[in-house]
Coordinates of C-alpha atoms in Angstrom, one line a residue:
X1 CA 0.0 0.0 0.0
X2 CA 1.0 3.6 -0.4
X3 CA 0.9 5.5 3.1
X4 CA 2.3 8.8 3.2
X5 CA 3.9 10.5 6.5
X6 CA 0.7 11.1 7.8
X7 CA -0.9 7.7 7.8
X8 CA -2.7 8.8 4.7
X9 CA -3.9 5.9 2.1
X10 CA -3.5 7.1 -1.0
X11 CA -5.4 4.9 -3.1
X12 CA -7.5 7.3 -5.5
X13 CA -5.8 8.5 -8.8
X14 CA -7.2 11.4 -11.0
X15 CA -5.7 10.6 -14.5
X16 CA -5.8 14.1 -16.9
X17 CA -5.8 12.4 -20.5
X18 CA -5.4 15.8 -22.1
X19 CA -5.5 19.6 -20.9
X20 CA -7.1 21.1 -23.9
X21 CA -11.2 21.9 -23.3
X22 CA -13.6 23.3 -25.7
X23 CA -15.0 25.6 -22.8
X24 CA -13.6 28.3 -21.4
X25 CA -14.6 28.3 -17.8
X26 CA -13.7 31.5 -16.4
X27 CA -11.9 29.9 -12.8
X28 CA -10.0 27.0 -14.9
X29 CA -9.1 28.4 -18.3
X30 CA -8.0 31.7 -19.3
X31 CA -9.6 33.5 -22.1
X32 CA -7.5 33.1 -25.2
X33 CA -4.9 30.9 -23.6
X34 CA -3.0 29.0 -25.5
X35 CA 0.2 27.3 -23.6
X36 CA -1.0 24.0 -23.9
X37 CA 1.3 20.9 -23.2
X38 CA 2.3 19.5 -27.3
X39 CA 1.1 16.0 -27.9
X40 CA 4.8 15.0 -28.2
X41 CA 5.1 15.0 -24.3
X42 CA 1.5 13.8 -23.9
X43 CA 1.9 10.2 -22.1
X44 CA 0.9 7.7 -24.3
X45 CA -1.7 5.1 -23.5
X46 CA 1.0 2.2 -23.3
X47 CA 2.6 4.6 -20.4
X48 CA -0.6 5.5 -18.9
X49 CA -1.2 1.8 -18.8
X50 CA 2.3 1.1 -17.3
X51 CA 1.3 3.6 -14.4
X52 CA -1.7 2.8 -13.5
X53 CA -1.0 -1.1 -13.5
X54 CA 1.8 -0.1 -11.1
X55 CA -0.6 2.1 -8.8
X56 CA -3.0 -0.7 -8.7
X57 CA -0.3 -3.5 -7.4
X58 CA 0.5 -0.9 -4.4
X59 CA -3.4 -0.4 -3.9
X60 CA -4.9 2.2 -5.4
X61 CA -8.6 1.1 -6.4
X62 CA -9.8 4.2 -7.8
X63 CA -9.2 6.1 -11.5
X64 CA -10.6 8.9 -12.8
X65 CA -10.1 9.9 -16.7
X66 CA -10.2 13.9 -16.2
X67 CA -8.9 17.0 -18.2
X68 CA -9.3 19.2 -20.0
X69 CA -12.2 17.9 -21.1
X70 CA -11.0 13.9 -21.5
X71 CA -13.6 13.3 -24.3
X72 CA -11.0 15.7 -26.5
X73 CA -8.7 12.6 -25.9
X74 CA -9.2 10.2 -29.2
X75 CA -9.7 7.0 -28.8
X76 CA -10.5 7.6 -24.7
X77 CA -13.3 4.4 -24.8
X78 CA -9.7 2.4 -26.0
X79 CA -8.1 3.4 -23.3
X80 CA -10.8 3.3 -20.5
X81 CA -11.5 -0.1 -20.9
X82 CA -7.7 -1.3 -21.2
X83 CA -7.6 0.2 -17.6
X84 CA -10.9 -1.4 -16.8
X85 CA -9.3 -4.6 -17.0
X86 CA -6.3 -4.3 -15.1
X87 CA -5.9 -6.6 -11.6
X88 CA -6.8 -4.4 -8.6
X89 CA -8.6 -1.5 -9.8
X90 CA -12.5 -1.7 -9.0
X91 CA -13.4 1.8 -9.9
X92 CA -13.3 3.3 -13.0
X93 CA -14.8 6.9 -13.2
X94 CA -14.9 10.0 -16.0
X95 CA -15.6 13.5 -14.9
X96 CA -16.6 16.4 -18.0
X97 CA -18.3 18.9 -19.0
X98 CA -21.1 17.1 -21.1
X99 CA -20.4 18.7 -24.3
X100 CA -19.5 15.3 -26.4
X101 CA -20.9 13.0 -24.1
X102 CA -23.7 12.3 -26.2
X103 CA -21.2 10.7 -29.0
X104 CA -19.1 8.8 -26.1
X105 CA -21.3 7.7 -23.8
X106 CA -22.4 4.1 -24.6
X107 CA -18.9 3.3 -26.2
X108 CA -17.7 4.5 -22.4
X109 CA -19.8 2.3 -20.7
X110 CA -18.9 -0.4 -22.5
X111 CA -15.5 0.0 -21.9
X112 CA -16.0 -0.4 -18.2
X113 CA -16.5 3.8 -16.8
X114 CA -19.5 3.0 -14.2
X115 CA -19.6 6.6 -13.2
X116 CA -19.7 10.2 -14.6
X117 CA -19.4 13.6 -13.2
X118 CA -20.6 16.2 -15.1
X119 CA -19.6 19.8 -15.0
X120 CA -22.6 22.6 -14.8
X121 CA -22.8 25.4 -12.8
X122 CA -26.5 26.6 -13.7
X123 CA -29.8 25.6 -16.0
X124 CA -30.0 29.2 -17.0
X125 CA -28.3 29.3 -20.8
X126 CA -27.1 32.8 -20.6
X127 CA -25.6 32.1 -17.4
X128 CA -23.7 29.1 -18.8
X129 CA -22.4 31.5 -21.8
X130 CA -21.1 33.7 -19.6
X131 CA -19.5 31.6 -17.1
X132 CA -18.0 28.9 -20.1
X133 CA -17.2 31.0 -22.8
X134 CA -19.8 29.2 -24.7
X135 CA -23.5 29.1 -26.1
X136 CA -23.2 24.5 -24.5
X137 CA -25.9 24.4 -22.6
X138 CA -28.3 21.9 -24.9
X139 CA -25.4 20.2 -25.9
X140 CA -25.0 19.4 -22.0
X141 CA -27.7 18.3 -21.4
X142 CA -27.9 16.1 -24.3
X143 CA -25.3 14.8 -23.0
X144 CA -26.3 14.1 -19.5
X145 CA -29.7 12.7 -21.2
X146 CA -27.2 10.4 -23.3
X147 CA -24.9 9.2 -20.0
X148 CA -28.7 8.2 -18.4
X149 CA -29.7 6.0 -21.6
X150 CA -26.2 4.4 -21.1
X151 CA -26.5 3.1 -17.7
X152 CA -23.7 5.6 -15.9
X153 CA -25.1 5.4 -11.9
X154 CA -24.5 7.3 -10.2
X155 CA -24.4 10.4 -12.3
X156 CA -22.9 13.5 -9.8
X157 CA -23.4 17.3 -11.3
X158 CA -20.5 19.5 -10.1
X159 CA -21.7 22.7 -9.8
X160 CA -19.0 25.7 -8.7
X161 CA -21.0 27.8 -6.6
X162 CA -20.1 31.5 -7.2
X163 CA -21.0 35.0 -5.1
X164 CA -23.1 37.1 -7.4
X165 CA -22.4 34.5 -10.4
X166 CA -24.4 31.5 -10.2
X167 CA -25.4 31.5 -6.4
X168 CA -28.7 32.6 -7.2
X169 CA -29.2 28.9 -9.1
X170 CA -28.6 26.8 -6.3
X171 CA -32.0 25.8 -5.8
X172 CA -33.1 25.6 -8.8
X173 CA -30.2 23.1 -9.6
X174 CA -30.7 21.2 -6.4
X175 CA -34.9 20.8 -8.1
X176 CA -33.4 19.1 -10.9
X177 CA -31.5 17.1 -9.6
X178 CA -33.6 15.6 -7.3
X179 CA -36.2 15.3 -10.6
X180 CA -34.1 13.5 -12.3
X181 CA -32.1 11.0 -9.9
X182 CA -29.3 12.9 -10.2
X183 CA -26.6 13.6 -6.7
X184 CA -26.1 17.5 -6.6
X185 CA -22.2 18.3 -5.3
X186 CA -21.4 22.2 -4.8
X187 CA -18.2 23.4 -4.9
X188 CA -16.6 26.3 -3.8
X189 CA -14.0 28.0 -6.0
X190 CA -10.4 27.5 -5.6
X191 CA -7.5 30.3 -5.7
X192 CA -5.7 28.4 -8.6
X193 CA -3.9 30.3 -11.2
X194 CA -5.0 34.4 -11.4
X195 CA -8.6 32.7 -13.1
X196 CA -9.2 30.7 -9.7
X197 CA -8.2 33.6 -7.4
X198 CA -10.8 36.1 -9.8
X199 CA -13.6 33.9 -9.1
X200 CA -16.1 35.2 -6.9
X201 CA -15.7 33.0 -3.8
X202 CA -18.7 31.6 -1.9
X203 CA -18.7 29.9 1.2
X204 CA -20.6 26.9 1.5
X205 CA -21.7 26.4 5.0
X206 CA -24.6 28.9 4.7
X207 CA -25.7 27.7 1.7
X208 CA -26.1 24.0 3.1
X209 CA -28.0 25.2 6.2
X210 CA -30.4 26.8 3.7
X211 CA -30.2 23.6 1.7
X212 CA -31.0 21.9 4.4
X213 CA -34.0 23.8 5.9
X214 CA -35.8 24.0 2.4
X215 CA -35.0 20.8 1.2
X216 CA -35.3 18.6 4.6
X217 CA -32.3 17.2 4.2
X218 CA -30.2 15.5 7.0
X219 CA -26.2 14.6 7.1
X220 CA -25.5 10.5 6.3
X221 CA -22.5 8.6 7.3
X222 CA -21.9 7.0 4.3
X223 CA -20.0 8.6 1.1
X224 CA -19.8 8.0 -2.6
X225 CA -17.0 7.4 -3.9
X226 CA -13.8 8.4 -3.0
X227 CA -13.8 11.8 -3.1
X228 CA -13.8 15.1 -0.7
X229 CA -17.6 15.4 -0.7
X230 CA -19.2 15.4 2.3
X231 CA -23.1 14.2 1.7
X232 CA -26.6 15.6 2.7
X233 CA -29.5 13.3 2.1
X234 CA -33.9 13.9 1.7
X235 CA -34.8 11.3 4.5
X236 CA -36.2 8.5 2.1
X237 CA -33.1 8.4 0.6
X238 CA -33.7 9.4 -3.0
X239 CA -31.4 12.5 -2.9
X240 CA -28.0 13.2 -2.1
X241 CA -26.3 16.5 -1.9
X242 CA -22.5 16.7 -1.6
X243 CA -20.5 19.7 0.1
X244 CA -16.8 19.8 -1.1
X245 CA -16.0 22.7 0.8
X246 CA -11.6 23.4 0.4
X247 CA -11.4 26.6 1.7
X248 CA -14.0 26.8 4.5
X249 CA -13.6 23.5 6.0
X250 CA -10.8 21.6 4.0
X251 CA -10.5 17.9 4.2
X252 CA -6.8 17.3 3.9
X253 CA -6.7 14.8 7.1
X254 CA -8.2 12.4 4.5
X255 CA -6.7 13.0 1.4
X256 CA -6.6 9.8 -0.3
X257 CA -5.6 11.1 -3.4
X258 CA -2.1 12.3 -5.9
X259 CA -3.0 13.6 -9.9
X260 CA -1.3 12.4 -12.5
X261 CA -1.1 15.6 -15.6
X262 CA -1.5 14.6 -19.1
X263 CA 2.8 15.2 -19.4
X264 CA 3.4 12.7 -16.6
X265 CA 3.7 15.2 -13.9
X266 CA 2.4 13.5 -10.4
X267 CA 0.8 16.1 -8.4
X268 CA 0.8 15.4 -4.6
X269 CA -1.7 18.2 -3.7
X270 CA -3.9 20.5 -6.1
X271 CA -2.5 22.9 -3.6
X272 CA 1.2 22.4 -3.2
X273 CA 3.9 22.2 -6.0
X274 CA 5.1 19.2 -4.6
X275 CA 5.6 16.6 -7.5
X276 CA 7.3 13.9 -9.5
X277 CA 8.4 13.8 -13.5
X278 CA 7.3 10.4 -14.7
X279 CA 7.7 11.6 -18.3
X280 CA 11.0 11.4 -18.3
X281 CA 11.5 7.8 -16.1
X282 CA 9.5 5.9 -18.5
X283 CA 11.2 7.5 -21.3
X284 CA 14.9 6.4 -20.1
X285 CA 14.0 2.6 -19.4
X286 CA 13.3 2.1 -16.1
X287 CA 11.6 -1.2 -15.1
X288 CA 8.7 -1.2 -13.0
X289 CA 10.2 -2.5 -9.8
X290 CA 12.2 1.2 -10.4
X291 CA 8.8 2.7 -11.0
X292 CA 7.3 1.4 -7.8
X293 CA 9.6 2.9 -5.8
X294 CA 10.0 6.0 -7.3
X295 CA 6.2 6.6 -6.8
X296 CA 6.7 5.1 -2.7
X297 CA 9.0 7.9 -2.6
X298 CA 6.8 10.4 -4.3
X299 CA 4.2 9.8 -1.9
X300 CA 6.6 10.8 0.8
X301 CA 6.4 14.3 -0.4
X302 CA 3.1 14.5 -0.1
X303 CA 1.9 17.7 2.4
X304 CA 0.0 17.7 5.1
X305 CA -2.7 20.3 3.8
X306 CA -2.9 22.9 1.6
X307 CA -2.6 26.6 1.8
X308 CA -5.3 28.0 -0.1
X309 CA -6.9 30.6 3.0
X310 CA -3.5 31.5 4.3
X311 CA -1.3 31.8 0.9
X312 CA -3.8 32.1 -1.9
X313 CA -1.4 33.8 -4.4
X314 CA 1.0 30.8 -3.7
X315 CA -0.4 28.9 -6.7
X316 CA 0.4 30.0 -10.7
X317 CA -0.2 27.3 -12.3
X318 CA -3.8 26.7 -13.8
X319 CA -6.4 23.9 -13.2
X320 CA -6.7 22.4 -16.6
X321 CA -2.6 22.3 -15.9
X322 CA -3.2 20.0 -13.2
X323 CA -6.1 18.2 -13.8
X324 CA -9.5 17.7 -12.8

């Protein structure tokens, strides 16, 4: 297993296929950027396969194909389901933003993906315009309709929750969701990069007690997945509402989790610039049993916690840079 100095499993990987999107969401991307990674020192999916194999002999159960957007990524259903068959993994997950979902989605599940999150941060198209650069709203939910006829379950909606924004959509978002057997998880905005620190933060916690009191919901014990999210359920059982909540009540004590960038960059924390070059190990012909235990010592450099409330200008590089 891979325990870091603070007794943390780390058994959840978020794999960035690419870090190209066809949105421009204002707290990831910036408008008119163009410094992406070249596809020359993109991993390949043998290498991706190498790693992830070697992640799941040491424990690591959980993958998640992120971006970008990783339905950019050709030939992602290929990939997805020679992970899906590798000894030890038992969770195979996909988060995007819904745009080319509809043309993914059954070749996805049958590559072995049994769960999709889905970026959207309101119902209202003008708001999703403004906020993504782009007129994507029916193609979203299209897309979501498409990931529903395919059998994805659970399907989580990610919405960042933004002061003077979005905030305004909660509810509304929270109504769908629960019409349409959908888990809701809010997220507040995180000071990545000069688009994450211009985001209009939000905090959270009042928003859930309003949650709570219109929607009669009530905490549960039990999570899904294995992510950050705390959850909030309607007391049958039919709705869950997730809190992930990084800079008014962070959950570093149980980070279970390191990201891998679509260069082969491992990311200890989204937070930190703690990391490992994989890029160039599996390029100079190291054998696994030298890959293993460069990533045991990888995992040793993983922080304690992030910094985001007492060094938000810390960070410079960008989300899409790290990964999903």
């Amino acid at each position: 297993m891979l325990i870091d100095r603070f007794g943390r499993s780390i058994e959840y990987l978020r794999l960035s296929v690419t870090d190209r999107c066809d949105l421009r969401c204002e707290y990831c991307l910036p408008k008119g950027f163009k410094g992406f990674e070249e596809p020359a020192n993109w991993l390949t999916f043998d290498e991706i396969e190498r790693v992830v194999a070697v992640f799941a002999r040491l424990g690591t159960r959980r993958v998640r194909l992120t971006g970008g957007e990783p339905l950019l990524r050709r030939n992602l259903a290929e990939l997805a389901g020679r992970l899906s068959r590798l000894e030890g993994l038992t969770d195979l997950s996909l988060t995007t933003n819904g745009t080319q979902l509809r043309k993914h989605a059954q070749a996805l599940r049958q590559a072995g993906v049994s769960r999709i999150n889905l970026s959207l941060d309101s119902l209202r198209r003008e708001c999703v315009h403004e906020i993504t650069g782009s007129d994507s709203l029916p193609k979203v939910l299209d897309g979501l309709t498409a990931a529903k006829e395919a059998g994805f379950s659970p399907i989580k909606i990610n919405m960042v929750a933004m002061r003077g924004v979005n905030e305004q959509d909660i509810e509304a978002m929270t109504a769908f969701c629960i019409e349409h057997g959908f888990i809701l998880r809010l997220i507040e905005t995180m000071p990545m990069g000069n688009t994450g620190r211009a985001a209009q933060y939000l905090d959270l916690q009042p928003v859930l007690l309003r949650l709570c009191a219109q929607f009669d919901l009530v905490e549960q014990a039990k999570t899904l997945g294995g992510g950050p999210a705390r959850y909030w359920s309607s007391r049958d059982g039919s709705f869950s509402l997730g809190m992930i909540t990084p800079i008014s009540q962070h959950f570093c004590a149980t980070c279970n989790r390191v990201r891998l960038s679509v260069d082969g960059t491992l990311y200890m924390c989204l937070g930190q610039e703690e990391k490992l070059e994989l890029r160039p190990l599996l390029r100079s012909g190291i054998d696994d049993a030298g890959l293993e235990q460069a990533l045991r010592q990888a995992i040793e450099l993983k922080p304690e916690r992030h910094e985001f409330r007492e060094q938000p200008q810390k960070l410079v590089r960008f989300m899409s840079m790290t990964g999903g």
